[in-house]
XYZ file of C-alpha atoms in Angstrom:
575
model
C 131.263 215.220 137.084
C 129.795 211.854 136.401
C 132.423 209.023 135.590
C 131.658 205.953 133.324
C 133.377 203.166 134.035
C 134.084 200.832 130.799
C 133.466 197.219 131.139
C 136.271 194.863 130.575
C 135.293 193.358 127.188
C 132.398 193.752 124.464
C 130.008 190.802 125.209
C 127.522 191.592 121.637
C 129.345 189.226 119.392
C 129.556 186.796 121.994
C 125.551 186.643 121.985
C 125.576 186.351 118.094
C 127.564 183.368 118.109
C 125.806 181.906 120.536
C 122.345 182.593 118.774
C 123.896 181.835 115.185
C 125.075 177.771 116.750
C 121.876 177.964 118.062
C 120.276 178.383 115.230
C 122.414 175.452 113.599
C 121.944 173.074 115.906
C 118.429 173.563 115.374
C 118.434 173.604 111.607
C 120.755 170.564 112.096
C 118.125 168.226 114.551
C 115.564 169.763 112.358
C 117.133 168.548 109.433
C 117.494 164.970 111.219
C 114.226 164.794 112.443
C 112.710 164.990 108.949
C 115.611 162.807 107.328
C 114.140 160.154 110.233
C 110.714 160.420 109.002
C 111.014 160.284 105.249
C 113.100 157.230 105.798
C 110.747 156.118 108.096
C 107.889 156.894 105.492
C 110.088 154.665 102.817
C 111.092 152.728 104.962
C 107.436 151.995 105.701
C 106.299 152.287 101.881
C 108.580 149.532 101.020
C 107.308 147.471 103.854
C 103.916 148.136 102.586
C 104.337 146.975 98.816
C 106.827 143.993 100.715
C 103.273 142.803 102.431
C 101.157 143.584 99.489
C 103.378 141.937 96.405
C 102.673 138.707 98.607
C 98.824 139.149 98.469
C 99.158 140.329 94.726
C 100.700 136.956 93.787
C 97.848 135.201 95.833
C 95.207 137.346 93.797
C 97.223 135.746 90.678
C 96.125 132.663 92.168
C 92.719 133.800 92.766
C 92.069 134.770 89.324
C 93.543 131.518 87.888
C 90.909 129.363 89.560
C 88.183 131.751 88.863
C 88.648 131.369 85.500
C 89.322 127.349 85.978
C 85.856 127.398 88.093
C 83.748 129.266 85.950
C 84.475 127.505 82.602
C 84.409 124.007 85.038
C 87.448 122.963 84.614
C 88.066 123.612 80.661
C 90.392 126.501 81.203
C 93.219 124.171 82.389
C 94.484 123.849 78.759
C 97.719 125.286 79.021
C 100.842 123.414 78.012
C 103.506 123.997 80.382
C 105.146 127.437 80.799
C 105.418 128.257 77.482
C 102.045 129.222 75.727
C 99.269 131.263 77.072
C 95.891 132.425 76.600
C 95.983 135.397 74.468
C 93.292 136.989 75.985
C 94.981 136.518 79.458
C 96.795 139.900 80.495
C 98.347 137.728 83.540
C 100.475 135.672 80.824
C 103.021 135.705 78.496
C 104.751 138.561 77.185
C 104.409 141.506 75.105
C 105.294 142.340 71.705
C 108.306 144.318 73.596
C 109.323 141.128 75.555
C 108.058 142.534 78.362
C 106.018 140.280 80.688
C 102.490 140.798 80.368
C 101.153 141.824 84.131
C 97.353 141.830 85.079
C 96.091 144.783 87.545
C 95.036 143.727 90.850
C 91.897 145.965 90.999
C 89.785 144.451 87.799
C 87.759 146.596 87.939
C 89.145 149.519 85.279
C 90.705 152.106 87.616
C 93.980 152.892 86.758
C 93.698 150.680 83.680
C 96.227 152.975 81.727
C 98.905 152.060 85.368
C 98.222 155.308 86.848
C 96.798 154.710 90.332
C 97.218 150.931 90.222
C 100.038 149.503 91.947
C 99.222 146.303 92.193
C 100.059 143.919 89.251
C 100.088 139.924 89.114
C 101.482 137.532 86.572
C 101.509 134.059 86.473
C 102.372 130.339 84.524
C 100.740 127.145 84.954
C 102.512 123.838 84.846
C 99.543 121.165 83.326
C 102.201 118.100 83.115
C 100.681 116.503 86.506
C 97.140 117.312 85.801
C 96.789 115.465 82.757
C 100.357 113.551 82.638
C 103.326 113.405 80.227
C 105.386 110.974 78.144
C 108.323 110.672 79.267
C 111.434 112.031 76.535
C 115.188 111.449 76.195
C 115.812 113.660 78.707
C 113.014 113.704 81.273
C 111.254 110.804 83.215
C 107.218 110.342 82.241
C 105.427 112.309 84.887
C 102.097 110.542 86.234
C 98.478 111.863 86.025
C 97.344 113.309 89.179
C 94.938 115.749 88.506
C 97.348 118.503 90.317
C 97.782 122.230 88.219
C 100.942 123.801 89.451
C 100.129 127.881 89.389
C 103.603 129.668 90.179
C 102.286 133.696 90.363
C 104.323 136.583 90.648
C 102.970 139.887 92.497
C 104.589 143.371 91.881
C 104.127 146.470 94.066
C 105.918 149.674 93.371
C 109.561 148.034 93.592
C 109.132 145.126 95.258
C 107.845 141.030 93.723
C 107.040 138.120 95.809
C 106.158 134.825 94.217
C 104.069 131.965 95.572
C 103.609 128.086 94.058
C 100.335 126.559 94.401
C 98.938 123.238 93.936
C 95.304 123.123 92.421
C 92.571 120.529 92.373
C 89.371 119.547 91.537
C 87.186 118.894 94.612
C 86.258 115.309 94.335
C 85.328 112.623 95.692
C 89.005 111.574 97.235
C 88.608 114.409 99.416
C 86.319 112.229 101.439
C 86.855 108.883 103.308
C 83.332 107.713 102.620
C 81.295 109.257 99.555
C 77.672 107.537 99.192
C 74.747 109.120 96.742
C 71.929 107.242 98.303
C 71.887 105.781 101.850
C 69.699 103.033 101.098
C 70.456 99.231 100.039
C 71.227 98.699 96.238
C 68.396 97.579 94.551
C 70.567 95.449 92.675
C 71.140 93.404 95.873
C 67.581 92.673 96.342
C 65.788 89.364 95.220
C 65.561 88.817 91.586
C 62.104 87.776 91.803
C 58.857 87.801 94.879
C 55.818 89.162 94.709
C 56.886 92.440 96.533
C 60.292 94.263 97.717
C 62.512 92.610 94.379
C 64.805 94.153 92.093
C 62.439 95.791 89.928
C 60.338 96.877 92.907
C 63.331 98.726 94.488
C 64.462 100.043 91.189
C 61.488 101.692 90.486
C 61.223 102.872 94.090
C 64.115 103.514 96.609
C 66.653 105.143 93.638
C 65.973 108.521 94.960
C 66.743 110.787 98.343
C 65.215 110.080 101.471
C 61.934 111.588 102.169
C 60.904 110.905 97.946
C 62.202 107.288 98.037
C 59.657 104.604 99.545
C 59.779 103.936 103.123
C 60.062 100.524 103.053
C 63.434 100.878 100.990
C 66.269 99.547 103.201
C 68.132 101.421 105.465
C 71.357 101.408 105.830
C 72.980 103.076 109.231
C 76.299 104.133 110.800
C 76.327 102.096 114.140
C 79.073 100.989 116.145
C 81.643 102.485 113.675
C 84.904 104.517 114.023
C 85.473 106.998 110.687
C 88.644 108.374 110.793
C 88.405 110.486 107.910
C 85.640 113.053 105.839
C 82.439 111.838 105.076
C 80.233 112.828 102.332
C 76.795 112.041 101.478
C 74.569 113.325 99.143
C 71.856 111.882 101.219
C 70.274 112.326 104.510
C 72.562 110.184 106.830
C 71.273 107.801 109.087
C 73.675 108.133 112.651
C 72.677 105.792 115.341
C 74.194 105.066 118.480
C 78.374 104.182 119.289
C 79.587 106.511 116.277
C 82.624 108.247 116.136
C 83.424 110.763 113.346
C 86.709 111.767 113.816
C 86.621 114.129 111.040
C 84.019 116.454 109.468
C 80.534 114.800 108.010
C 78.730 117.052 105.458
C 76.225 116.518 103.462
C 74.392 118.488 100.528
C 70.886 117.191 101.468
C 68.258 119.658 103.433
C 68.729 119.098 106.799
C 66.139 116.848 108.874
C 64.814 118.737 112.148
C 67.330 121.289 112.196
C 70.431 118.608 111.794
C 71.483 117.488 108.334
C 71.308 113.903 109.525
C 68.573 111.924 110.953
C 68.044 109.209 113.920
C 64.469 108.364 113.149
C 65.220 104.622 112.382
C 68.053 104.189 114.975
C 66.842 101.863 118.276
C 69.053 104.217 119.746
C 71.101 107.442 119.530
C 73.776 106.847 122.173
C 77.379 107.687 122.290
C 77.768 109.826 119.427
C 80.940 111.640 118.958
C 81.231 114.156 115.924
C 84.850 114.883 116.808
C 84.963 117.466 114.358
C 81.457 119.158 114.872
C 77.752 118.458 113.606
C 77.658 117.476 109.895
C 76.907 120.267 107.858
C 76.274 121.391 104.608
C 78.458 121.257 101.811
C 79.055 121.824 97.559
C 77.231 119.084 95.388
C 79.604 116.389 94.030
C 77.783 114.505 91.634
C 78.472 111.207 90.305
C 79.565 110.448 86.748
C 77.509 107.984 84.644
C 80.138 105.464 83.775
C 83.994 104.784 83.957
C 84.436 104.948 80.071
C 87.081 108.093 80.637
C 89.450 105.278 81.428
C 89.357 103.026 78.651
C 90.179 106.762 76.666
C 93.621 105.825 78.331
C 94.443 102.955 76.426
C 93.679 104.295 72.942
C 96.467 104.546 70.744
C 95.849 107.848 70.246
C 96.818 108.792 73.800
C 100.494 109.084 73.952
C 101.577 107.537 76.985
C 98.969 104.338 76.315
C 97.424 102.374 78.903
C 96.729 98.741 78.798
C 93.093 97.284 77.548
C 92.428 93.834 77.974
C 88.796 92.268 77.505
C 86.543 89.688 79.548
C 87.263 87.919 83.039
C 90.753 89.225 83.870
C 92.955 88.061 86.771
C 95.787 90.831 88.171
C 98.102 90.454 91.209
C 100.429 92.939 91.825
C 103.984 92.169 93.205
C 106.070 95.268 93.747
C 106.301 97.482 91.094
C 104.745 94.501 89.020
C 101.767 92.909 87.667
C 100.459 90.018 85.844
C 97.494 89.900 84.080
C 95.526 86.987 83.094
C 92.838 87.294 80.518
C 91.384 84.281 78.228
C 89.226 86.456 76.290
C 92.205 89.217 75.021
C 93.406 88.387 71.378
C 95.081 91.375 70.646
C 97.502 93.638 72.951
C 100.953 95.819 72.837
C 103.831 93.873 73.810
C 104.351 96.583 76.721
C 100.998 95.067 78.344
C 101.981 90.958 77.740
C 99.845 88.531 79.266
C 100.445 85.492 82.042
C 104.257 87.020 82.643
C 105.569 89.782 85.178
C 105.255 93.497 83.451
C 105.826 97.070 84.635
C 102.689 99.288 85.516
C 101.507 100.983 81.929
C 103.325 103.953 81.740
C 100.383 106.165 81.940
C 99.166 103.932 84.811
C 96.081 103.239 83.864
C 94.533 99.143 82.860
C 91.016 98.895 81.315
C 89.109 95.736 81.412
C 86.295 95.699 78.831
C 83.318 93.505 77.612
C 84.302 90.822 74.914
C 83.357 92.814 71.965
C 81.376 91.878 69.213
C 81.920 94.283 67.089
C 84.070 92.378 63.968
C 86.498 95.074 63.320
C 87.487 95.020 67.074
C 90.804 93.777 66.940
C 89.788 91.300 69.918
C 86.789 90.283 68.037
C 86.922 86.153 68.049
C 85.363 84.844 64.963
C 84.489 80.980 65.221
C 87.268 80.158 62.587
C 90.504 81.668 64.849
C 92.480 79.121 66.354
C 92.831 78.977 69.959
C 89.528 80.578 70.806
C 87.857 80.031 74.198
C 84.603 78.510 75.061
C 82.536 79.327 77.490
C 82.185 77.013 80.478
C 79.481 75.543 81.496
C 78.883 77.914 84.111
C 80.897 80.575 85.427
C 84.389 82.156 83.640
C 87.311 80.931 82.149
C 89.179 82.106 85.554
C 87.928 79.454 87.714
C 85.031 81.007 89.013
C 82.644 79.955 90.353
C 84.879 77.394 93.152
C 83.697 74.368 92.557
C 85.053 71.406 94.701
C 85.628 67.902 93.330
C 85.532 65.252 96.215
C 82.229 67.101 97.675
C 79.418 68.968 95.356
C 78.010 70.655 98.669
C 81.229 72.606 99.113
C 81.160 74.345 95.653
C 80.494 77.987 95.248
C 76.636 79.066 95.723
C 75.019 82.046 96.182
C 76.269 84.288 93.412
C 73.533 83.923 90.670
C 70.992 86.724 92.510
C 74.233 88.886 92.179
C 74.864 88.389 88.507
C 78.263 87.004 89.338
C 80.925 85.366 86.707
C 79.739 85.891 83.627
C 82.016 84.582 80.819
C 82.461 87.302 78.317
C 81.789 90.710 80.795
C 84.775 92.816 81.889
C 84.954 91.332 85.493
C 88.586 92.055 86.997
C 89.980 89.638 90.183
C 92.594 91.891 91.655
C 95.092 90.938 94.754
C 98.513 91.241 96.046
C 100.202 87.726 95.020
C 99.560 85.395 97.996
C 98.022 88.366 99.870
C 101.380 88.783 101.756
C 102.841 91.783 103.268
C 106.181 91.018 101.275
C 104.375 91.460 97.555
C 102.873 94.769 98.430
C 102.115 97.409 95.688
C 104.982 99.643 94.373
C 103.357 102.220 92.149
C 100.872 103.976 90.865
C 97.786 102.228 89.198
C 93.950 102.733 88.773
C 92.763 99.724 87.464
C 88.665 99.857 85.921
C 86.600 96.835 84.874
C 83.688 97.753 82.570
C 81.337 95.226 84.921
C 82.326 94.443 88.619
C 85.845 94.546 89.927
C 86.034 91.941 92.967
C 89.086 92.114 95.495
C 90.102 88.526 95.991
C 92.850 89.332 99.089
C 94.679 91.703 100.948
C 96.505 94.760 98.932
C 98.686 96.843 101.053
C 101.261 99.711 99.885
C 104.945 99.512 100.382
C 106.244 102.209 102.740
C 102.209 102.745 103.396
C 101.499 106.105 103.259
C 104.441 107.385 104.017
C 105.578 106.156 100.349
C 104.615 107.042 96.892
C 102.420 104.195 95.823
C 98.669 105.243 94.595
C 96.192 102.550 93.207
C 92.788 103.380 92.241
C 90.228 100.461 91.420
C 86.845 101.708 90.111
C 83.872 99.501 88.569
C 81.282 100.564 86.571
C 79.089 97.756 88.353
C 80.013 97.131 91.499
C 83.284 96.538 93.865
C 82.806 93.501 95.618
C 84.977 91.923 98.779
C 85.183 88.579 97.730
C 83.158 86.104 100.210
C 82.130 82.762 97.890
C 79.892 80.671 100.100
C 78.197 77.290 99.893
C 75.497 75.155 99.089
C 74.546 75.259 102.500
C 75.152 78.417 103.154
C 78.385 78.350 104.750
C 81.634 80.226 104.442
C 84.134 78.910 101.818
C 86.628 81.668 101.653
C 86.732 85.474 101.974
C 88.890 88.544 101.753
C 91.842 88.040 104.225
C 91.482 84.715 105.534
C 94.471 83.127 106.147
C 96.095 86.877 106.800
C 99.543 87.570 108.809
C 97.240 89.822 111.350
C 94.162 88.249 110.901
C 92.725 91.262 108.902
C 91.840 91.866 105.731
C 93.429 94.809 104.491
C 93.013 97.177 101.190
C 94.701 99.799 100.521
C 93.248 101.864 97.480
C 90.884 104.415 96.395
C 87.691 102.500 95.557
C 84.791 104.213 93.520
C 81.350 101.859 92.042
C 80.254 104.623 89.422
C 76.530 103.070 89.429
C 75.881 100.449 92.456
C 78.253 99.917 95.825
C 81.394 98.806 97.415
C 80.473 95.826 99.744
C 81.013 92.339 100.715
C 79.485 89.793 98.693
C 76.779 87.368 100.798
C 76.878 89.617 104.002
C 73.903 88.159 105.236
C 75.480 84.301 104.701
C 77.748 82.528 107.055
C 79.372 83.246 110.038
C 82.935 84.758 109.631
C 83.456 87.761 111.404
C 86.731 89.980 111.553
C 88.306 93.260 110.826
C 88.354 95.363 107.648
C 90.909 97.597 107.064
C 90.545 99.976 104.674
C 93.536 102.564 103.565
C 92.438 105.005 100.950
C 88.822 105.747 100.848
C 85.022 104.542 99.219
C 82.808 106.107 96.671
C 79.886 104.875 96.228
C 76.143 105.162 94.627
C 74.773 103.130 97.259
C 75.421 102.217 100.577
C 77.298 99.038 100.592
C 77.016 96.568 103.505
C 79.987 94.885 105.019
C 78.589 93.331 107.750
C 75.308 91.236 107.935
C 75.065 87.655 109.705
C 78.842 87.626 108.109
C 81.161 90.242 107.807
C 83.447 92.784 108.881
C 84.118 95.400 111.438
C 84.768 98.510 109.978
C 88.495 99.724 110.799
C 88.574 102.326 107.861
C 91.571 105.178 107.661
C 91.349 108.288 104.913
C 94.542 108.555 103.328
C 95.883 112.082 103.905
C 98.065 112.098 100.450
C 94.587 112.119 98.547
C 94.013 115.460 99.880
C 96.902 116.861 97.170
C 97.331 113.300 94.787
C 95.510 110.848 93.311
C 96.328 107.735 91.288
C 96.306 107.766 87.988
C 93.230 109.746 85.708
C 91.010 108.801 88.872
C 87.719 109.821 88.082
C 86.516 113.351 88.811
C 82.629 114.382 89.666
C 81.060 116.229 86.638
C 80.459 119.169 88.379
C 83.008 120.165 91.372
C 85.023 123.431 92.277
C 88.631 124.035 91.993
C 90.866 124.542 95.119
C 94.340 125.141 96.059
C 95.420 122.035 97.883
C 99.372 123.059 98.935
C 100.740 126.359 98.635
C 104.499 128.015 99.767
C 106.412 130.822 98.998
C 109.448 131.055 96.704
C 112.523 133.125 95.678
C 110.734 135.794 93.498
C 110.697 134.558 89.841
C 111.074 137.852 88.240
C 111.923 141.819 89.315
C 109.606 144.870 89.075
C 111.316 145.712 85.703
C 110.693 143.016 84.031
């Protein structure tokens, strides 16, 4: 008889158990793993529309100077953060008072929000870009051609915002803007048989290979640029040149280079710090300076100043005196022969005498106290004529139409040329005819402060250098300086000759010019002949993102964001 022997315990539900945790434990990391992942996944999806609300707001941007650039400039018109274009979906709000938000992708997907995520919507500040009277409340705020875009982007949940400064490219972008790199023929002789002022009128006003070759050239030799240059001309770059920023140009280019060295006696020791000059956007000149005297019209609200014939200003601080024979009429805020503040839309326009009748600074022969003309020169003292010794008066100026009596001529300096009266403000100061620079001007706190001045001719901007009889030196810009130098600091612009020393091929001074700020120019001007100056010229890097005030702008010129940074976002998803 077989015998079964019973085990000790039942082991079955012991297996189940251990199968049924089993199965838990795998249910449970299971569970875990795919918790991990779909917040991995959001976690990730909110990381995504983190990264793209930031380049939403920048396509905000984007579409703001698109619209700027392709209406050249006229879009601007917005007046602060409180109206809109109604045919903007990127501003204002809806009937709801919901913001109004512009898709990303323009190009009608998702237009009803279903598949588009990305959204943008924006303001514009315009109260630096064309300036602002100043209220009860609020201090003026100065023209500086600046918009201020502040653009909010929204993706899925998440906003980002971003501020950006935008500009006009112009001609302060540059250290050195010339049209034509020839002489002006306006500083040829007013009369010869051959090369005279008609001659070179009729001939060298034009771009190098159509202008005739026996215009005068004008090279960069032996010169240090420490800023952009600009021409709209083919550049002539001859030997010990250093560019220490970029050169460009808008010219065709001249055997493969977009400068030439077919006139130079020789080529050596060039340095193009910043690469070859290449080719850049067309900035093209305006006509005339007229824009400015717009600023003093009562009908601009904050006025400038307007004075009329020879005019005399020093600046002293945050100060200036003006001295003008020829005004008969102006607002108490811009007083003559007595210490003022800067207009407080910064801008002074020096005009022809008029002779119009109904100009309020018409003179009719009756009105007492009206000035005569001297004999020769201005009612400023100029020409210098000296009194114990006839050869010693001021010569020379005639062939450069010099001193008339009743033309809008300013004299412009720093009082005494010092140092210690240096310019604290900002200014642009325009003279109908030529505006001549009569000693140093320098900035308080340089360029580390806030002080701006812009002086801009319609004729041309002369470095004063009155000369002789006999052909020597009398005075010139700087003599008598602490440092030996002469020194401007400004944004200069001639609108239809050049920016130059007057005589540079008379006498025998010779020191350093320093320029802080930068040139424009038609024409080449020359500093430095038999007389003259060494070129010790330095871009001012705040002209990149400001300007003094209503500085002239090209007539046709992109917009660009000049500063840009990243804020605490201006509004949520919802709103």
């Amino acid at each position: 008889m077989r015998t079964f022997l019973r085990r000790s315990g039942d082991e079955s539900g012991f297996a189940m158990v251990t199968v049924v945790i089993a199965l838990v434990m795998l249910m449970l990391v299971s569970s875990l793993v795919l918790t991990t992942v779909l917040r991995s996944q959001s976690f990730q999806r909110n990381q995504q529309d983190y990264d793209a609300a930031l380049q939403a707001a920048q396509a905000g941007v984007d579409d703001y100077i698109s619209r700027l650039n392709s209406t050249n400039g006229a879009y601007y018109q917005f007046n602060g953060r409180t109206t809109f274009d109604a045919g903007n979906p990127a501003m204002g709000k809806t009937a709801a008072g919901k913001l109004n938000w512009a898709a990303v992708d323009q190009s009608g997907a998702g237009a009803d929000g279903k598949g588009q995520r990305g959204f943008f919507h924006y303001e514009v500040n315009t109260d630096s870009y064309t300036g602002k009277a100043a209220s009860a409340s609020v201090p003026a705020v100065a023209a500086n051609g600046t918009l201020v875009i502040t653009s909010t982007g929204r993706v899925g949940g998440e906003t980002r915002t971003v501020v950006s400064s935008v500009r006009r490219s112009g001609f302060l972008d540059n250290l050195y803007y010339t049209q034509y790199e020839t002489k002006d023929p306006f500083q040829y002789p007013a009369s010869g048989t051959f090369y005279n002022k008609t001659w070179a009128t009729q001939n060298c006003v034009d771009y190098y290979e159509s202008r005739d070759p026996n215009c005068g050239n004008i090279q960069f030799a032996s010169d240090t640029l420490s800023g952009p240059v600009y021409s709209k001309d083919l550049m002539l770059i001859c030997d010990n040149v250093t560019f220490n920023a970029g050169v460009f140009t808008d010219h065709a280019p001249w055997n493969g280079k977009y400068y030439r060295t077919n006139s130079c006696g020789s080529t050596s020791n060039q340095k193009f710090l910043a690469g070859a000059p290449k080719l850049a956007a067309s900035l093209d000149m305006p006509s005339t300076n007229g824009a400015l005297k717009a600023q003093t019209s009562s009908a601009v609200s904050p006025q400038g100043c307007l004075f009329v014939g020879p005019t005399r200003i020093t600046l002293k601080g945050s100060k200036i005196k003006v001295e003008s024979p020829w005004t008969k009429s102006t607002r108490a805020e811009c007083a003559l022969d007595t210490w003022i503040n800067v207009p407080a839309n910064g801008v002074v326009y020096v005009d022809n005498v008029p002779s119009t009748t109904t100009d309020p600074n018409y003179w009719k022969n009756t009105d007492p106290g009206k000035p005569s003309c001297p004999s020769v020169g201005n009612n400023l003292g100029f020409p210098l004529v000296n009194a114990s010794d006839s050869t010693r008066s001021e010569s020379n100026y005639t062939t450069l139409d010099l001193y008339g009596c009743k033309v809008g001529d300013v004299f412009i300096s720093e009082e005494g040329g010092l140092k210690a009266n240096a310019f604290d403000g900002r200014l642009t100061v325009a003279a109908k005819n030529d505006l001549i620079i009569t000693d140093n001007i320098d900035y308080k706190d340089g360029t580390n402060g806030n002080s701006l001045l812009g002086l801009i001719a319609e004729r041309n901007v002369w470095y004063w250098h009155p000369t002789d009889t006999q052909n020597r030196d009398i005075s010139w810009l700087g003599k008598g300086s602490e440092d030996g130098r002469a020194r401007v600091s400004a944004a200069l612009l001639s609108v239809q000759h050049s920016v130059g020393l007057m005589n540079p091929s008379i006498g025998s001074f010779s020191t350093t010019l320093s320029i802080t700020g930068n040139i424009t120019q038609e024409f080449r001007g020359i500093v430095k002949n038999a007389s003259g100056y060494q070129k010790d010229y330095l871009y001012d890097p705040r002209l990149k993102y400001d300007a003094p005030p209503h500085f002239l702008e090209p007539t046709t010129s992109s917009f660009r964001v000049t500063q840009t940074s990243e804020t605490s976002p201006q509004y949520s998803a919802a709103s």
